[in-house]
XYZ file of C-alpha atoms in Angstrom:
744
model
C -9.075 -10.773 39.218
C -11.835 -12.083 37.431
C -12.005 -9.319 35.041
C -8.167 -9.871 35.085
C -8.113 -12.577 34.013
C -11.370 -12.006 31.292
C -8.518 -9.626 29.530
C -6.061 -12.068 29.466
C -8.312 -15.279 27.817
C -8.980 -13.292 25.555
C -5.769 -11.169 24.270
C -4.668 -15.365 24.062
C -7.800 -15.500 21.461
C -6.418 -12.570 20.216
C -2.410 -14.099 19.579
C -4.108 -17.337 18.693
C -6.333 -15.632 15.506
C -3.059 -13.487 14.861
C -1.068 -16.684 14.266
C -3.699 -19.096 12.106
C -3.597 -15.755 9.498
C 0.213 -15.617 9.639
C 1.240 -18.996 9.344
C 0.602 -19.730 5.581
C 1.510 -18.090 3.066
C -0.083 -18.982 -0.479
C 1.401 -20.131 -3.654
C 2.998 -18.584 -6.237
C 3.276 -21.320 -9.260
C 5.067 -23.893 -9.701
C 8.988 -23.502 -10.647
C 10.043 -23.583 -14.036
C 12.050 -26.319 -15.848
C 15.835 -25.852 -15.613
C 17.545 -24.069 -18.953
C 20.619 -24.872 -20.778
C 21.279 -20.995 -21.982
C 19.276 -17.587 -20.838
C 19.310 -14.502 -23.265
C 19.095 -11.179 -21.511
C 17.142 -8.871 -23.866
C 16.566 -5.199 -22.969
C 14.705 -2.949 -24.849
C 14.060 0.216 -22.862
C 10.919 2.340 -22.716
C 9.564 -0.614 -24.453
C 5.861 -0.693 -23.255
C 3.312 -2.739 -24.154
C 1.161 -0.580 -26.272
C 4.060 -0.229 -28.748
C 3.528 -3.691 -29.053
C 0.626 -5.481 -31.807
C 0.967 -7.565 -35.177
C 1.939 -5.663 -37.889
C 4.865 -3.079 -35.771
C 6.164 -6.038 -34.304
C 5.755 -9.676 -34.887
C 8.651 -11.650 -33.952
C 7.397 -10.247 -30.758
C 3.912 -11.067 -30.867
C 4.694 -13.911 -31.646
C 6.965 -14.571 -28.335
C 4.130 -13.271 -25.815
C 1.697 -16.022 -27.803
C 4.184 -18.971 -27.000
C 5.190 -17.613 -23.549
C 3.981 -16.083 -20.821
C 4.053 -12.335 -20.153
C 3.606 -9.969 -17.496
C 4.229 -5.779 -17.162
C 7.392 -4.711 -15.581
C 7.719 -2.290 -12.714
C 11.014 -1.389 -13.342
C 12.107 0.658 -10.457
C 15.879 1.396 -9.589
C 17.144 4.061 -6.657
C 16.757 6.706 -8.663
C 13.332 7.978 -9.576
C 12.392 7.745 -13.251
C 14.641 4.675 -13.784
C 16.247 6.411 -17.244
C 17.671 3.339 -19.599
C 21.584 4.038 -17.485
C 20.067 2.839 -14.353
C 17.657 0.187 -15.414
C 20.853 -1.609 -16.350
C 22.462 -1.521 -14.013
C 19.527 -2.744 -11.926
C 19.124 -5.310 -14.256
C 22.665 -6.482 -13.729
C 22.400 -6.003 -9.518
C 19.897 -7.571 -8.376
C 18.737 -4.996 -6.494
C 17.989 -0.956 -6.886
C 20.916 0.416 -8.440
C 21.505 3.746 -9.925
C 24.851 4.901 -12.357
C 25.410 8.569 -9.914
C 22.571 11.200 -7.883
C 22.942 13.168 -10.682
C 18.898 14.491 -10.907
C 16.698 13.659 -13.491
C 15.597 16.791 -16.433
C 12.925 16.164 -18.588
C 13.872 13.741 -20.730
C 17.113 11.206 -19.480
C 20.253 12.196 -21.089
C 22.052 9.453 -23.573
C 24.423 7.291 -20.482
C 28.258 8.515 -20.215
C 29.099 4.922 -20.653
C 32.811 4.405 -21.586
C 33.363 0.722 -22.479
C 37.066 0.281 -23.670
C 37.850 -2.763 -25.445
C 42.085 -3.697 -24.045
C 41.244 -7.355 -26.706
C 39.131 -8.144 -29.258
C 37.545 -10.683 -26.423
C 35.186 -8.868 -23.283
C 35.432 -4.671 -22.306
C 36.295 -2.593 -19.612
C 33.447 -0.119 -17.288
C 36.394 1.981 -15.994
C 33.174 4.098 -13.244
C 32.401 0.705 -12.212
C 34.388 -0.031 -9.237
C 32.972 4.573 -9.013
C 29.405 3.588 -9.049
C 30.304 0.770 -6.574
C 31.070 2.863 -4.484
C 27.941 5.490 -4.948
C 25.638 2.492 -4.442
C 27.371 0.843 -1.476
C 27.716 4.704 0.202
C 24.988 6.527 -0.817
C 21.800 4.360 -1.524
C 20.268 2.442 1.197
C 19.734 -0.431 -0.555
C 23.170 -2.466 -0.282
C 23.044 -3.426 -3.789
C 26.666 -4.451 -6.216
C 26.475 -3.524 -9.513
C 27.525 -6.914 -11.083
C 26.429 -9.553 -8.902
C 24.537 -10.880 -11.643
C 27.605 -11.731 -13.421
C 30.012 -12.574 -10.290
C 27.453 -15.261 -9.922
C 27.908 -16.972 -12.664
C 31.560 -17.841 -14.931
C 31.034 -16.638 -17.982
C 28.582 -13.620 -19.287
C 28.149 -12.675 -22.898
C 27.291 -8.796 -23.409
C 25.150 -6.988 -26.794
C 25.463 -3.330 -26.695
C 26.833 -0.705 -23.401
C 23.257 -1.480 -21.960
C 24.231 -4.976 -21.916
C 27.516 -3.980 -21.089
C 26.965 -2.493 -17.465
C 24.268 -5.162 -16.900
C 27.229 -7.708 -17.357
C 29.460 -5.619 -15.677
C 32.413 -7.485 -13.056
C 31.790 -5.171 -10.271
C 35.311 -4.236 -10.654
C 34.810 -3.297 -14.260
C 35.148 -6.770 -16.636
C 32.878 -7.534 -19.026
C 33.612 -10.783 -20.364
C 32.146 -11.256 -23.669
C 31.825 -7.800 -24.996
C 30.255 -7.109 -29.054
C 29.203 -3.214 -29.601
C 26.345 -4.622 -32.358
C 24.257 -7.524 -33.084
C 26.220 -9.379 -35.657
C 24.085 -10.569 -38.471
C 24.260 -13.916 -36.883
C 24.588 -14.155 -33.462
C 24.855 -17.869 -32.784
C 28.287 -18.344 -31.801
C 28.739 -15.189 -30.047
C 25.030 -16.310 -27.758
C 26.441 -19.589 -27.332
C 29.609 -18.649 -26.050
C 28.448 -18.622 -22.506
C 25.300 -20.285 -20.609
C 24.030 -15.954 -19.782
C 23.612 -13.700 -22.591
C 22.899 -9.856 -22.057
C 21.864 -7.877 -25.239
C 20.670 -4.236 -25.432
C 18.571 -3.886 -29.085
C 17.948 0.047 -28.191
C 15.560 2.338 -27.014
C 11.970 3.697 -27.751
C 11.817 6.750 -26.786
C 9.107 10.029 -27.720
C 5.357 10.467 -27.677
C 5.169 10.487 -31.308
C 3.592 7.528 -32.020
C 5.096 7.326 -35.635
C 8.579 7.370 -33.893
C 7.654 4.916 -31.759
C 6.357 2.145 -34.119
C 9.969 3.096 -35.764
C 12.032 2.057 -32.968
C 10.224 -0.522 -31.696
C 10.133 -2.339 -35.344
C 13.786 -2.418 -35.537
C 13.917 -3.696 -31.806
C 11.779 -6.337 -33.558
C 13.621 -7.439 -36.151
C 17.374 -7.489 -34.238
C 14.611 -9.660 -31.995
C 14.140 -12.438 -35.081
C 17.678 -12.736 -35.150
C 17.880 -13.104 -31.278
C 15.387 -16.025 -31.084
C 16.756 -17.739 -34.465
C 19.972 -18.050 -32.797
C 18.914 -19.124 -29.729
C 20.905 -22.687 -28.284
C 18.709 -25.356 -27.425
C 16.983 -25.290 -23.635
C 17.568 -21.509 -23.622
C 15.403 -19.493 -22.332
C 14.643 -15.869 -23.382
C 13.492 -12.875 -21.297
C 12.524 -9.191 -22.942
C 11.994 -6.698 -21.025
C 11.349 -2.949 -21.222
C 14.434 -2.664 -18.702
C 13.513 1.280 -18.473
C 11.949 4.495 -18.745
C 12.571 7.429 -21.048
C 11.673 10.451 -19.632
C 10.054 11.515 -16.259
C 7.204 9.456 -16.843
C 7.133 6.950 -14.742
C 5.383 3.547 -17.013
C 4.600 -0.326 -16.337
C 7.278 -1.930 -19.252
C 7.229 -5.246 -21.743
C 7.969 -8.032 -19.835
C 8.018 -11.601 -21.512
C 9.996 -15.459 -20.739
C 9.992 -18.177 -22.805
C 11.160 -21.256 -22.979
C 10.591 -24.582 -20.745
C 7.750 -24.813 -18.340
C 7.378 -21.092 -19.483
C 4.234 -21.740 -21.999
C 1.278 -19.163 -22.135
C 0.858 -18.240 -18.796
C 1.022 -14.421 -16.652
C 4.575 -13.977 -14.831
C 4.875 -13.669 -11.432
C 7.339 -13.437 -8.161
C 6.744 -13.132 -4.460
C 7.548 -9.736 -4.218
C 4.650 -8.684 -5.936
C 2.732 -11.208 -4.815
C 0.174 -10.071 -8.111
C -0.438 -12.698 -11.334
C 1.024 -10.496 -14.126
C 3.473 -7.914 -12.287
C 6.901 -8.546 -11.750
C 9.760 -6.516 -10.835
C 12.935 -5.347 -12.577
C 14.986 -7.030 -9.553
C 13.158 -10.208 -10.238
C 14.660 -10.627 -13.800
C 18.188 -11.140 -11.925
C 17.332 -14.201 -9.347
C 15.048 -15.416 -12.615
C 18.189 -16.053 -14.509
C 20.029 -18.310 -11.956
C 17.030 -20.211 -10.850
C 16.607 -21.239 -14.658
C 20.996 -22.337 -14.876
C 20.488 -23.816 -10.747
C 22.899 -21.082 -9.863
C 23.377 -20.293 -5.894
C 21.355 -16.806 -5.172
C 23.536 -14.646 -3.324
C 20.694 -13.570 -0.949
C 22.713 -10.717 0.636
C 22.593 -8.862 -2.425
C 19.198 -9.406 -4.518
C 16.093 -7.590 -3.266
C 14.671 -9.185 -5.919
C 12.886 -12.753 -6.154
C 12.925 -15.498 -9.121
C 10.202 -15.248 -11.689
C 7.425 -17.907 -12.140
C 4.285 -18.282 -14.317
C 0.968 -19.243 -13.095
C -2.175 -19.990 -15.631
C -5.239 -17.911 -15.917
C -4.827 -15.872 -19.084
C -6.790 -15.452 -21.379
C -6.824 -17.372 -24.574
C -6.985 -14.421 -27.107
C -3.218 -13.108 -27.436
C -4.797 -9.713 -28.311
C -6.976 -9.319 -24.957
C -4.894 -11.087 -22.890
C -1.716 -7.690 -23.508
C -4.655 -5.326 -23.456
C -4.405 -6.048 -19.822
C -1.313 -5.264 -18.925
C -1.444 -2.139 -21.455
C -5.214 -1.246 -19.927
C -2.980 -0.826 -15.862
C -0.207 1.115 -17.282
C -2.551 3.227 -18.590
C -4.357 3.150 -14.773
C -1.463 3.218 -12.978
C -0.585 6.655 -15.158
C -3.512 8.320 -14.156
C -3.814 7.058 -10.885
C 0.138 9.038 -10.574
C -1.289 12.494 -11.518
C -5.525 12.179 -9.888
C -4.090 10.766 -6.511
C -1.663 13.726 -5.889
C -4.438 16.030 -6.150
C -7.115 14.175 -4.557
C -5.345 13.803 -1.384
C -4.795 17.737 -1.103
C -7.937 18.897 -1.689
C -9.021 15.931 0.643
C -5.956 18.118 3.064
C -7.693 21.220 2.523
C -11.224 20.102 3.092
C -10.234 18.464 6.739
C -8.737 21.627 6.992
C -11.203 23.850 6.088
C -14.168 21.727 7.982
C -11.959 22.239 11.195
C -11.608 25.321 11.186
C -15.675 25.526 10.901
C -16.761 23.311 13.226
C -15.128 25.300 16.304
C -17.420 28.058 17.178
C -20.640 25.285 16.249
C -18.787 23.878 19.375
C -18.518 26.852 21.149
C -22.090 27.470 21.073
C -23.395 23.551 21.011
C -24.052 23.372 24.560
C -27.448 25.115 25.462
C -28.631 27.759 27.945
C -31.030 27.681 30.348
C -31.310 31.383 31.692
C -31.100 34.667 28.739
C -27.830 35.447 29.177
C -26.666 32.757 26.520
C -25.969 34.233 23.143
C -28.433 32.209 20.635
C -28.299 28.788 19.354
C -27.525 27.938 16.221
C -29.779 27.503 13.420
C -30.857 23.219 13.128
C -30.094 23.442 9.685
C -27.365 24.692 9.791
C -25.977 22.193 12.352
C -27.487 19.429 9.984
C -25.355 21.050 6.863
C -22.413 20.843 8.740
C -23.108 16.764 9.762
C -23.765 16.269 6.131
C -20.236 17.508 5.580
C -18.727 15.393 8.263
C -20.221 12.489 7.179
C -19.192 12.774 3.252
C -15.375 14.040 4.551
C -14.781 10.878 6.032
C -16.457 8.537 3.918
C -14.339 10.472 0.919
C -11.627 7.871 0.932
C -13.818 4.411 0.957
C -15.982 5.822 -2.487
C -11.805 6.879 -4.024
C -11.715 3.871 -3.739
C -14.718 2.472 -4.899
C -14.940 4.472 -8.397
C -11.723 2.682 -9.580
C -14.597 -0.087 -9.846
C -15.480 2.298 -12.927
C -12.534 2.703 -15.463
C -12.294 5.959 -14.981
C -9.184 6.400 -16.034
C -10.117 5.030 -19.998
C -11.292 8.530 -20.845
C -9.305 11.657 -22.124
C -10.233 13.344 -18.945
C -9.420 11.158 -16.268
C -8.506 12.811 -13.665
C -12.278 15.071 -14.416
C -13.995 11.059 -14.623
C -12.441 10.148 -11.740
C -13.757 13.491 -9.302
C -18.184 12.897 -10.984
C -17.728 9.344 -10.370
C -16.358 9.371 -6.714
C -19.212 11.855 -6.196
C -21.866 10.485 -7.149
C -20.818 7.469 -4.898
C -20.315 10.119 -1.839
C -23.277 11.394 -2.293
C -25.280 8.330 -2.319
C -23.195 6.684 0.945
C -23.886 9.922 2.759
C -27.793 9.651 1.635
C -27.668 5.783 3.160
C -25.997 6.994 6.667
C -28.377 10.110 6.954
C -31.214 7.781 6.161
C -30.473 4.811 7.999
C -31.902 3.705 11.376
C -30.648 5.169 14.420
C -29.495 8.139 12.594
C -30.636 10.646 15.077
C -28.865 8.936 18.281
C -25.267 10.553 18.746
C -23.855 7.457 18.009
C -25.380 6.868 14.622
C -23.189 7.803 12.297
C -20.450 7.237 13.210
C -21.615 3.830 13.613
C -22.726 3.693 10.193
C -19.953 5.473 8.432
C -17.692 3.414 10.051
C -19.188 0.386 9.760
C -19.721 1.105 6.042
C -15.791 1.915 5.396
C -14.170 -1.237 6.671
C -17.018 -3.182 4.381
C -15.888 -1.259 1.382
C -12.259 -2.132 2.458
C -12.505 -5.826 3.523
C -14.544 -6.728 1.122
C -12.681 -5.684 -1.714
C -9.408 -7.086 0.131
C -11.479 -10.516 0.285
C -11.591 -10.475 -2.939
C -8.691 -10.136 -4.209
C -7.740 -5.803 -3.349
C -8.181 -5.213 -7.224
C -9.428 -1.698 -6.473
C -6.585 -0.822 -4.526
C -3.781 -1.997 -7.091
C -3.072 1.481 -9.263
C -5.815 3.095 -7.497
C -6.522 6.336 -6.365
C -6.715 5.353 -2.585
C -4.826 2.616 -2.920
C -1.189 1.314 -4.100
C 0.830 2.382 -7.117
C 2.200 -1.012 -9.286
C 4.636 2.293 -10.232
C 6.062 2.830 -6.687
C 7.698 -0.211 -6.479
C 6.290 -0.675 -2.515
C 3.035 -2.863 -2.806
C 1.828 -4.954 -5.614
C -0.507 -6.966 -4.027
C -3.179 -7.277 -0.506
C -3.698 -3.863 1.700
C -2.474 -1.139 1.586
C -1.245 2.488 3.023
C -4.064 4.357 2.763
C -6.184 0.707 3.370
C -4.796 -0.192 5.949
C -5.798 3.111 8.198
C -9.431 3.456 7.031
C -10.089 -0.450 7.522
C -8.367 -0.448 10.949
C -10.187 2.591 11.801
C -13.456 0.975 10.358
C -12.611 -1.940 12.566
C -12.220 -1.092 16.178
C -14.834 1.856 16.125
C -17.712 -0.123 14.722
C -15.916 -2.766 17.307
C -16.751 0.229 19.871
C -20.160 0.727 19.071
C -21.405 -2.351 18.688
C -20.039 -2.486 22.479
C -21.254 -0.311 24.008
C -24.836 -1.389 22.843
C -24.074 -4.727 24.504
C -23.687 -4.930 28.737
C -20.606 -4.524 30.063
C -19.668 -7.270 31.032
C -19.599 -8.620 27.431
C -18.196 -5.690 25.947
C -14.450 -7.037 25.691
C -15.915 -10.310 23.988
C -17.767 -8.213 20.794
C -14.587 -6.010 20.663
C -12.568 -9.349 19.921
C -15.067 -10.853 17.969
C -14.407 -7.904 15.451
C -11.085 -7.662 15.959
C -9.921 -10.639 15.164
C -11.968 -10.843 12.062
C -9.870 -7.900 11.144
C -6.576 -9.250 12.146
C -7.696 -12.287 9.632
C -8.143 -10.050 6.907
C -5.221 -7.986 7.865
C -2.675 -10.224 8.166
C -3.505 -13.325 6.221
C -1.034 -13.764 2.791
C -4.216 -14.964 1.160
C -5.887 -11.806 1.797
C -4.513 -8.535 3.582
C -0.477 -10.453 2.833
C -0.052 -7.206 5.732
C 2.092 -9.030 8.995
C 3.150 -5.869 9.878
C -0.631 -3.944 10.116
C -1.649 -7.551 11.187
C 0.402 -6.421 14.644
C -0.489 -3.025 14.816
C -4.135 -4.450 14.860
C -3.602 -6.927 17.431
C -2.229 -4.485 19.826
C -5.046 -2.101 19.139
C -7.588 -4.558 19.353
C -6.410 -5.733 22.533
C -6.421 -2.209 24.541
C -9.871 -1.902 22.964
C -10.549 -4.598 24.402
C -9.048 -3.849 26.996
C -11.139 -0.374 28.136
C -14.236 -1.324 26.281
C -16.114 -2.372 30.300
C -14.302 1.178 31.005
C -11.267 3.215 32.850
C -8.568 3.677 31.372
C -5.621 3.096 29.537
C -3.505 2.040 32.348
C -0.078 0.312 32.698
C -1.273 -2.830 32.924
C -3.543 -2.421 30.004
C -0.644 -1.502 28.060
C 0.922 -4.386 28.735
C -1.698 -7.218 28.415
C -1.413 -4.519 24.335
C 2.108 -4.955 24.466
C 2.551 -8.691 25.067
C -0.269 -9.595 22.165
C 1.125 -8.034 19.790
C 4.548 -9.213 21.092
C 3.363 -12.971 20.671
C 2.192 -12.608 17.472
C 5.247 -10.560 16.186
C 7.272 -13.782 17.567
C 5.270 -16.696 16.310
C 5.488 -15.269 13.106
C 8.785 -14.799 13.303
C 9.253 -18.497 14.120
C 7.236 -19.751 11.669
C 8.843 -17.492 8.701
C 12.984 -18.296 9.594
C 11.315 -21.955 9.302
C 10.494 -20.616 5.463
C 13.339 -21.353 2.827
C 14.855 -17.649 2.586
C 12.742 -16.917 -1.515
C 9.280 -17.371 0.310
C 10.013 -15.748 3.720
C 8.179 -12.125 4.738
C 9.705 -8.907 5.016
C 9.761 -10.233 9.247
C 11.426 -13.158 8.874
C 13.920 -11.329 6.110
C 14.567 -8.918 8.574
C 16.335 -11.316 11.459
C 17.360 -13.219 8.718
C 19.853 -9.895 7.968
C 20.228 -9.779 12.050
C 21.889 -13.422 11.256
C 23.842 -12.475 9.533
C 25.059 -8.496 10.395
C 23.390 -6.659 7.531
C 20.463 -5.807 9.634
C 21.557 -1.993 9.501
C 20.568 -2.174 5.415
C 17.228 -2.697 6.803
C 17.250 -0.243 9.336
C 17.966 2.660 7.516
C 16.176 1.371 4.490
C 13.140 1.781 7.064
C 13.964 4.968 8.683
C 14.973 7.200 4.904
C 11.448 5.537 4.240
C 9.859 6.710 6.905
C 11.406 10.277 6.657
C 10.631 10.553 2.645
C 6.296 9.113 4.484
C 6.997 12.099 6.624
C 7.640 14.738 4.372
C 6.393 13.907 0.879
C 2.930 13.165 1.739
C -0.922 14.950 2.303
C -1.537 11.969 4.743
C 0.677 14.144 6.779
C -1.260 16.515 6.986
C -4.556 15.058 7.524
C -2.899 13.473 10.763
C -1.432 16.345 11.880
C -5.051 18.572 11.420
C -7.248 16.047 12.804
C -4.204 16.147 16.144
C -4.110 19.377 16.617
C -8.166 19.465 16.073
C -8.475 16.835 18.890
C -5.888 18.494 21.351
C -6.415 22.019 21.448
C -10.984 21.924 20.687
C -12.220 18.700 20.874
C -10.231 17.193 24.644
C -11.084 20.676 25.825
C -13.590 21.317 28.609
C -15.498 23.046 25.560
C -15.255 20.257 22.974
C -17.178 17.678 23.831
C -14.763 15.117 23.068
C -14.157 14.304 26.933
C -18.248 14.357 28.170
C -18.398 11.503 24.808
C -15.620 9.116 26.031
C -17.605 9.307 30.068
C -20.943 8.312 28.546
C -19.192 6.094 25.748
C -16.673 4.540 27.610
C -16.435 1.412 24.469
C -16.331 4.182 21.909
C -13.107 6.184 24.141
C -11.743 2.024 24.086
C -12.148 2.139 20.792
C -10.575 5.536 19.908
C -7.434 4.474 21.740
C -7.153 1.635 19.952
C -6.770 3.263 16.770
C -3.933 6.116 18.416
C -2.088 3.197 19.292
C -2.697 0.657 15.577
C -2.020 3.442 13.505
C 0.960 4.778 15.147
C 2.566 1.365 15.734
C 1.931 0.360 12.122
C 3.296 3.644 10.761
C 7.014 3.141 12.683
C 7.547 -0.233 11.653
C 5.988 -0.119 8.184
C 8.169 2.681 7.489
C 5.318 5.183 6.375
C 5.431 7.431 8.679
C 2.055 9.198 9.367
C 0.291 7.733 6.249
C -1.814 5.225 8.203
C -2.346 7.993 11.059
C -3.856 10.072 8.461
C -5.591 7.755 6.556
C -7.569 6.714 9.753
C -7.774 10.508 11.313
C -10.145 11.018 7.988
C -12.579 8.710 8.751
C -12.382 9.131 12.797
C -11.792 12.899 13.815
C -14.912 14.160 11.209
C -17.046 11.450 13.241
C -15.415 12.286 16.573
C -16.886 15.542 15.883
C -19.932 15.385 14.783
C -20.847 13.000 18.006
C -18.961 15.315 20.436
C -21.575 17.761 18.632
C -24.617 15.992 19.918
C -23.398 15.780 23.039
C -23.152 18.614 23.494
C -26.339 19.447 22.622
C -27.695 17.620 25.182
C -25.202 18.489 27.809
C -27.461 20.332 29.745
C -30.397 17.435 29.588
C -31.897 15.892 32.669
C -33.637 12.815 33.818
C -36.666 12.681 35.428
C -37.264 9.730 38.115
C -39.119 6.740 36.720
C -42.934 7.382 36.842
C -42.493 11.060 36.334
C -44.379 13.287 33.557
C -41.269 14.284 30.873
C -40.839 16.962 29.969
C -41.068 18.139 25.710
C -38.000 17.974 23.623
C -36.040 20.771 23.305
C -35.784 22.080 19.493
C -32.418 20.749 18.652
C -33.199 17.697 19.948
C -35.733 17.265 18.175
C -34.281 18.396 15.128
C -31.457 15.525 15.388
C -34.468 12.939 16.272
C -32.786 12.136 19.055
C -35.249 10.221 21.504
C -32.887 10.028 24.815
C -32.793 12.527 27.321
C -29.295 12.494 27.600
C -26.800 10.486 25.426
C -25.737 7.480 27.693
C -24.850 4.728 26.546
C -27.855 2.349 26.065
C -31.684 3.367 26.780
C -31.132 0.398 29.883
C -28.763 3.049 31.551
C -30.765 5.780 31.329
C -33.694 4.274 32.737
C -31.782 3.881 35.447
C -30.434 7.379 36.117
C -33.106 8.982 39.234
C -32.630 11.984 40.199
C -32.234 15.799 38.331
C -29.183 15.545 38.664
C -26.812 17.052 35.684
C -25.231 14.872 33.227
C -21.475 14.764 33.782
C -18.913 17.502 32.579
C -16.060 15.344 31.701
C -14.896 11.299 31.974
C -16.311 9.237 34.079
C -15.135 6.525 35.722
C -16.794 3.453 33.635
């Protein structure tokens, strides 16, 4: 009864701390002043490295007066070609013109603009495009939602016509080209959208010429802008299969000299293409079509360098890093998955021969040098993701051969981390390497999150701003590594104390991890916090012994549900534009549009399952554990029987990563990142347990025989790999160590 009461009280503690972490959300900047007019200027393909005082003097001066940022131009089709970018701008949601694949370069948009009168225009294909986005795309976008939210819209150029057309194809006011004096045209409606062409290609001279033409036209727009107007300049799309970050500038009342940001990014200096439509409506004081817009109104925050050249250099450098990250991350995780597979195959014969035989008929033992070498490789593989995360502290992407620079930096960090684990105190103990690796991994990820998650943004082991999924907080890979590191560290620490204190140790470490993951100031991942809450509850319940019973599963489920419900209640009380993912989903349930969210989550899970090397890591780890480590000769059952807190930690990791993957739309990606750390350490610990499987413990006071050669090689000073020295002394008699799971 007392143990059940302790479990209940600890569960309440986990719930309380989890809710405390999720109650508040950081401010994203104050809302700027209202504007009487909004002029949205788009230049497809325009990047920050195209902007300088000589080529684009008008844009340079505008950036100096206003607020600037990096624009992610994600649409419903990747990459985002100009027609998709303009359509997404007008929808306030991820939209696509059609379902045709994108060739090497974006083809010229096949947009027909009819002019039945001299005032407006008509897009005859608009109704077909709207139908395509409603039936074929999971986002629920309605092209023309921005135009439907205002009474009158002006469009200049074919791209602007795509953004300004209403769902039935009508453009209120239209001009095919920008007049020499557009003053009257821009003052005809409160919202004007202007297409200033495209900056494309890789030739610097060609790009400079296109940027110069756009800048000259922008000068005419600024000279004719109405009084008290907000001007938004955006590089609305990519121009080929290479995704990039683009220009975003806002100039008007309340937008002076800051960084642009939005609630959809939560990161200073970043906003999305879908945020521009809500920004325009917010500036005009118009209501938002909440069921149609995925974006949120941008704001300006202080902190930009006073020197404009230094300020513009930051988003330009971020674009270079994001571009390099996309290529390097692909081969890094492919190589990591390949290394894990090869190492798993190499460990199998060692597991078979790890148990020492007392008689003369057994196979010869594996040389100690081979075992030591394999242990070092297992440690290095487990630390590969934390080392890759740390590598982003060095600007490797600025070099000509960015991939080789990254590989060199990561290799140096990996060697240093492996050496630190190898020479750490207690390395010779059975659980020594596992505790050191888990603690180091959790420390690296946690420290990055506590300092603003700067290593994860556009990092190889983080997330890319080009993908449009996350811009701040804890990413998918970081979540998997942090969950595994935190729970294994909690289990390792709990194993070193008395059985009665183990749940308290797990909860102490676990609640700190939940705060880091779930706090909007830190990890900003409520789904991850819910999943980790369940994992901590399972680990705490099992840490004092026993298996995952129905009662313990019930406690873990109740804890996760309590955190979920509590956060949902808090989130639903916020304004709609400030709600998180959970609050928006429950709001969609209330208005009957939750099917779109479920559809999007299912599609995201399918994409993540099929197209990620992390899936290979998860599957390989599961196969190695099930068909090797959990076999009678595999050692993991013996490890679990001797170290119940580690069994609890690994069970908690499995529960947490599976919940996080399903609810977060990342399928097995979180599990793959966790497996990259957990499985090599489980294999190493199993090898050490099997190496001592035939050791005996002498009665107190008896003469102790010399340790076997293999035991001396590993430096393990315990005859039997038990939970701690105190338990070892309690064992008397020559009974052999258990060969399978033993009750705690």
